[in-house]
JSON list of C-alpha atoms in Angstrom, two decimals:
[
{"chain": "L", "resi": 1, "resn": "UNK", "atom": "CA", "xyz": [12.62, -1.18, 4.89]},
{"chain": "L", "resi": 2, "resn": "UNK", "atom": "CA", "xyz": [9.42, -1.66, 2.50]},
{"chain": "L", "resi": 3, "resn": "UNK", "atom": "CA", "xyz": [7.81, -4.55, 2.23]},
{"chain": "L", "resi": 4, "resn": "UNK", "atom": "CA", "xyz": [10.30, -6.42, 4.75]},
{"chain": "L", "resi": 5, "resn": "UNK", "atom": "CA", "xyz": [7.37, -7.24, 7.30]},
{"chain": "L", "resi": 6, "resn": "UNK", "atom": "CA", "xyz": [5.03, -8.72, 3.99]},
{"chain": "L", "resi": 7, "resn": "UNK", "atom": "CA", "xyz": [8.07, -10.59, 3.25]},
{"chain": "L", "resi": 8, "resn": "UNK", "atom": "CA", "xyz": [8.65, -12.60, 6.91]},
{"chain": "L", "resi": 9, "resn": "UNK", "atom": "CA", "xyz": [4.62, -13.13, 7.20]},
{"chain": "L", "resi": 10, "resn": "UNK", "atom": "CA", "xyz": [4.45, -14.30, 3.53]},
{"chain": "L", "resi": 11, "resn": "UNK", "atom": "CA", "xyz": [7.41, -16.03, 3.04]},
{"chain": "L", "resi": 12, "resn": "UNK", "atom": "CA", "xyz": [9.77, -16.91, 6.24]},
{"chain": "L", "resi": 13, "resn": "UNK", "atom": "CA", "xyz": [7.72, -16.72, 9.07]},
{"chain": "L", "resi": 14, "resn": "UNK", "atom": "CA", "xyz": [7.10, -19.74, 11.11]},
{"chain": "L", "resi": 15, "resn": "UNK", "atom": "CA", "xyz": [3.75, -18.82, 12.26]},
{"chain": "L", "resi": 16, "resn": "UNK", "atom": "CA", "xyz": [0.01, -19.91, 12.11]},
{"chain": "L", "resi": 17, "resn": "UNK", "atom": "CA", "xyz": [-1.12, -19.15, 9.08]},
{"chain": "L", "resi": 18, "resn": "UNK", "atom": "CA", "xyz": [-4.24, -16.96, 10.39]},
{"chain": "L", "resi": 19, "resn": "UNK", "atom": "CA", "xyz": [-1.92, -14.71, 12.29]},
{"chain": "L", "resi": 20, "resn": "UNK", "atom": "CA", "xyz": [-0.17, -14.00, 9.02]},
{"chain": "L", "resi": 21, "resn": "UNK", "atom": "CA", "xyz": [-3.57, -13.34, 7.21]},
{"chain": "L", "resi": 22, "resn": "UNK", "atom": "CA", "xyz": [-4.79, -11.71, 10.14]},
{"chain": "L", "resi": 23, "resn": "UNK", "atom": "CA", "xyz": [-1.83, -9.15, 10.31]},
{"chain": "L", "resi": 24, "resn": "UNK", "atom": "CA", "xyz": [-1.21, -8.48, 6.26]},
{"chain": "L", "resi": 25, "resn": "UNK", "atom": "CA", "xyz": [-5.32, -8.78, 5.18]},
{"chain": "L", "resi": 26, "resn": "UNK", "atom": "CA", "xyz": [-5.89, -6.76, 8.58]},
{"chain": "L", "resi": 27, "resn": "UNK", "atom": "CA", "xyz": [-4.17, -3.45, 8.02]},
{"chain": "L", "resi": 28, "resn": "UNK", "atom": "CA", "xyz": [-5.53, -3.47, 4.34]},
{"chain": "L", "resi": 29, "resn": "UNK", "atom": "CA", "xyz": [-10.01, -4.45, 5.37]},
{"chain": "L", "resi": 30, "resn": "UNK", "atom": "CA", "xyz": [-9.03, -1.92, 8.14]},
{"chain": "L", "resi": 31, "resn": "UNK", "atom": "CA", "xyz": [-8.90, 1.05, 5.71]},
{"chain": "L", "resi": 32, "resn": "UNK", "atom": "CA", "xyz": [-11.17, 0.09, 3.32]},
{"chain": "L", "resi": 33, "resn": "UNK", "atom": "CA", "xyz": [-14.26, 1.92, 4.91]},
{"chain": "L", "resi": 34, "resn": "UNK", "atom": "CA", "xyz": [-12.36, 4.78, 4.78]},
{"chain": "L", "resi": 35, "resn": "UNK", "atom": "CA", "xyz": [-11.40, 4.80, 0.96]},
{"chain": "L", "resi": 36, "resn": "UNK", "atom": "CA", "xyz": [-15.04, 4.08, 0.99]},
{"chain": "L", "resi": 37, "resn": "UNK", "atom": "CA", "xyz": [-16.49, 6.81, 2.82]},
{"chain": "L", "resi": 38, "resn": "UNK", "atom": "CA", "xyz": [-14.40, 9.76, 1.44]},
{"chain": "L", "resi": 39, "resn": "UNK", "atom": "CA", "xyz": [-15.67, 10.04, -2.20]},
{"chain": "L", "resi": 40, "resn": "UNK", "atom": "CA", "xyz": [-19.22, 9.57, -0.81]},
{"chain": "L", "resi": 41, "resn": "UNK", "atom": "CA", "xyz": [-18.41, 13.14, 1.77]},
{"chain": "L", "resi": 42, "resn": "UNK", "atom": "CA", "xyz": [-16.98, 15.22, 0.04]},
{"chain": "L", "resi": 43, "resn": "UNK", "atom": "CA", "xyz": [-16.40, 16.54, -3.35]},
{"chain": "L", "resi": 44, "resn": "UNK", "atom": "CA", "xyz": [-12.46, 17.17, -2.74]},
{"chain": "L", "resi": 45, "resn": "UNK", "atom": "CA", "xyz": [-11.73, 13.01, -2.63]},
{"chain": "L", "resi": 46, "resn": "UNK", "atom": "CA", "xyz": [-13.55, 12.20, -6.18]},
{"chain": "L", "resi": 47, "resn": "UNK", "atom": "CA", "xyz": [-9.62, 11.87, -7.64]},
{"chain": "L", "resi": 48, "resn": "UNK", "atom": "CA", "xyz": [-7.49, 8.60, -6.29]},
{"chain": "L", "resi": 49, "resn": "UNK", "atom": "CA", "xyz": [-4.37, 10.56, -5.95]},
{"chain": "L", "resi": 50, "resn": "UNK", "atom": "CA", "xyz": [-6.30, 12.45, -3.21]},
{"chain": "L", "resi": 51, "resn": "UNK", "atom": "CA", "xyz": [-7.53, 9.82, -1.53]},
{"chain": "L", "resi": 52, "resn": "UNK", "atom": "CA", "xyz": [-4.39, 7.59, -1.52]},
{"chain": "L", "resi": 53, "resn": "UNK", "atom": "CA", "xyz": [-2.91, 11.16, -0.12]},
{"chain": "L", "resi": 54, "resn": "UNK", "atom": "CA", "xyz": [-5.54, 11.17, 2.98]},
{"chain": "L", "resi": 55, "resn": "UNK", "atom": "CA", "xyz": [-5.07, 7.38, 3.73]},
{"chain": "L", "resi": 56, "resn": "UNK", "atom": "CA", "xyz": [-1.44, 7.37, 3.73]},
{"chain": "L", "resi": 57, "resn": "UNK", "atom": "CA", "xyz": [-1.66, 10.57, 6.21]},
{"chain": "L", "resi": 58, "resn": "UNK", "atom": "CA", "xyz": [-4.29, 9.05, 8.24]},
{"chain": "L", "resi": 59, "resn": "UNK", "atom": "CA", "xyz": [-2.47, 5.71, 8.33]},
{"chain": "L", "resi": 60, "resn": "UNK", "atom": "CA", "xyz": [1.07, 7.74, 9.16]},
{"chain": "L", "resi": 61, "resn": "UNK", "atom": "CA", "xyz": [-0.59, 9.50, 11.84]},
{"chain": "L", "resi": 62, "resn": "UNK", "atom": "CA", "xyz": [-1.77, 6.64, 13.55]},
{"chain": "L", "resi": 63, "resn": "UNK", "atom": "CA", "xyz": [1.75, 5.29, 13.17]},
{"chain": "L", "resi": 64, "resn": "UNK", "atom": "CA", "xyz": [3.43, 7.88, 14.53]},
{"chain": "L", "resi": 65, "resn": "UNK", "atom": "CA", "xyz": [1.29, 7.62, 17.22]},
{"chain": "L", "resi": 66, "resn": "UNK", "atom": "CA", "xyz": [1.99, 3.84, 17.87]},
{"chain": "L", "resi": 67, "resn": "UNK", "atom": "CA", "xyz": [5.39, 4.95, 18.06]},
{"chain": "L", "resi": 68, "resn": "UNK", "atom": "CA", "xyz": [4.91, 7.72, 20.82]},
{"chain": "L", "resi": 69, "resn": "UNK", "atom": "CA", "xyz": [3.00, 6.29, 23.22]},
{"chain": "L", "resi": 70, "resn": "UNK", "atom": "CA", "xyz": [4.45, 2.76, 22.58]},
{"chain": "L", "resi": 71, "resn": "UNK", "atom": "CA", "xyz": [1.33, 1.11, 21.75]},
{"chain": "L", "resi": 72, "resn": "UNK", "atom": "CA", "xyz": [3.09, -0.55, 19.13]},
{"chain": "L", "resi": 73, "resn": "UNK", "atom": "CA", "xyz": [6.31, 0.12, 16.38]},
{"chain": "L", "resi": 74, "resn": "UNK", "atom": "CA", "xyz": [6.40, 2.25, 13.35]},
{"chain": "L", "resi": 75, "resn": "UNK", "atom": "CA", "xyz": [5.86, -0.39, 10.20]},
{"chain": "L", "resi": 76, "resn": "UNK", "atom": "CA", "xyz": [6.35, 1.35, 6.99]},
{"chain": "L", "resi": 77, "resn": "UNK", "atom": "CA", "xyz": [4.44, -2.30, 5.61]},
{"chain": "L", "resi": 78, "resn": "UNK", "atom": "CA", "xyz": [1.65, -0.86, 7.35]},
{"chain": "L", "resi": 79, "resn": "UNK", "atom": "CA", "xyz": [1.50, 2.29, 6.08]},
{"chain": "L", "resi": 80, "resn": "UNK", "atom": "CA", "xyz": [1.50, 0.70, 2.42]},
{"chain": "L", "resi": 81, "resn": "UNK", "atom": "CA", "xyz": [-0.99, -1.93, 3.05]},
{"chain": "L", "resi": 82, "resn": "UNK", "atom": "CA", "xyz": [-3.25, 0.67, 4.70]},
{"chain": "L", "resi": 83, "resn": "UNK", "atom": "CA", "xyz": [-3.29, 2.90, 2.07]},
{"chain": "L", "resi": 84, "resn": "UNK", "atom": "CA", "xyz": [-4.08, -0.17, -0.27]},
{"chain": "L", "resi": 85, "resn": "UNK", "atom": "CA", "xyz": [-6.62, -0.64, 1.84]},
{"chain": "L", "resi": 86, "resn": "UNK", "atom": "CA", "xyz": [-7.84, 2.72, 1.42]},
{"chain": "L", "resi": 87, "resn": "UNK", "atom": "CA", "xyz": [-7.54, 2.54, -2.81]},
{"chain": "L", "resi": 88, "resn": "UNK", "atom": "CA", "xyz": [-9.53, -0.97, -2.84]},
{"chain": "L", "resi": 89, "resn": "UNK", "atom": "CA", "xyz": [-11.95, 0.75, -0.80]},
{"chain": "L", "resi": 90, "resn": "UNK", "atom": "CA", "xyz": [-12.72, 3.55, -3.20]},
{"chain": "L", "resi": 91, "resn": "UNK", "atom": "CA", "xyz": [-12.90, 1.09, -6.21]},
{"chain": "L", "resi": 92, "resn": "UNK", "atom": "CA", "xyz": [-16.36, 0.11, -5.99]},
{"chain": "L", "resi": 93, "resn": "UNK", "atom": "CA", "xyz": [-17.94, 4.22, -5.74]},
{"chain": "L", "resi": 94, "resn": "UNK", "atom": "CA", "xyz": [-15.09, 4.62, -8.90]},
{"chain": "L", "resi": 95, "resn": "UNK", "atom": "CA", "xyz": [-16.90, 1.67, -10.34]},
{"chain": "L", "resi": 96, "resn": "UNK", "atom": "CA", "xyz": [-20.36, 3.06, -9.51]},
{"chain": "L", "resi": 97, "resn": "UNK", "atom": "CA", "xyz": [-20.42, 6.77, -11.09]},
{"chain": "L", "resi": 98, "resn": "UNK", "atom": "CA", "xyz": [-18.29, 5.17, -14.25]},
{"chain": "L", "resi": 99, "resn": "UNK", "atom": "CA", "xyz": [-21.15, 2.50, -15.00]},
{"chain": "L", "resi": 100, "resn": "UNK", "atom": "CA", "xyz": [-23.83, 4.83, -13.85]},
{"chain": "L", "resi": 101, "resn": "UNK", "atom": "CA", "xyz": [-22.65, 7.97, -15.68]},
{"chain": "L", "resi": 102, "resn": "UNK", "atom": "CA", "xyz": [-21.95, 6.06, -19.15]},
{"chain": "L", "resi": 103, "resn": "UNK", "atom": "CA", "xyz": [-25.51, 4.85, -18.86]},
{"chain": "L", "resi": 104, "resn": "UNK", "atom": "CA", "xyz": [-26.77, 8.53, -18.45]},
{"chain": "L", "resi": 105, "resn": "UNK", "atom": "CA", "xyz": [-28.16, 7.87, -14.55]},
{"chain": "L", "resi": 106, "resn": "UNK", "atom": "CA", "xyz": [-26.20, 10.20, -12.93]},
{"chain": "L", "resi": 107, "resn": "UNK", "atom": "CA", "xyz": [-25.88, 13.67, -14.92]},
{"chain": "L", "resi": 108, "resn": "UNK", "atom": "CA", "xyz": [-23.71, 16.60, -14.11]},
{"chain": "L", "resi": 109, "resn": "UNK", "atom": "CA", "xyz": [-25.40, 19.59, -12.08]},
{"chain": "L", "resi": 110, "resn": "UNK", "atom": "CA", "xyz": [-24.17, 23.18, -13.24]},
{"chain": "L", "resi": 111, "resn": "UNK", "atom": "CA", "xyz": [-24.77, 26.11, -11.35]},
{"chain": "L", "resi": 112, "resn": "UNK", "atom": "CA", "xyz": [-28.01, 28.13, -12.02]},
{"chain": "L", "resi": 113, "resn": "UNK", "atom": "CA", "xyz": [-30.28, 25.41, -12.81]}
]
């Protein structure tokens, strides 16, 4: 059920509050360098739908494979704040070519120049 787990660490757990920081901020800093990085490799990831696509598959991946080899459970919370994770992470290059390209810095390379 979304957003259950972000519930019980938020609101009704009775835990240390670094363990619920830990466990909500972690899955979402974890996939920022990757939001991060994809923009900056390749072409394909310069629209957020497409890299909100590749974090939820890489972040649904790596939950299905918690579940097989029972290193862990299947957390659908986890596959939402990961791809957040991955979104924040692409803000500041987003950020970057809008400032940068308004100024006239970065200009657009057409083939045959």
């Amino acid at each position: 059920m979304p957003f259950k787990t972000i519930a019980h660490y938020l609101f009704l757990a009775d835990v240390n509050p670094s363990i619920r920081i830990e466990n909500i901020a972690g899955n979402i800093i974890g996939f920022v360098p990757f939001g991060l990085m994809l923009p900056l490799l390749s072409k394909r990831f310069s629209q957020l739908k497409s890299i909100l696509l590749a974090t939820f598959c890489l972040s649904f991946t790596y939950e299905i494979l918690q579940l097989l080899f029972e290193l862990g459970s299947f957390d659908t919370d986890d596959l939402i704040l990961n791809t957040l994770g991955g979104v924040i992470g692409c803000l500041p290059i987003k950020l970057f070519y809008i400032v940068f390209k308004k100024n006239g810095t970065i200009r657009s390379q057409t083939k045959g120049q």
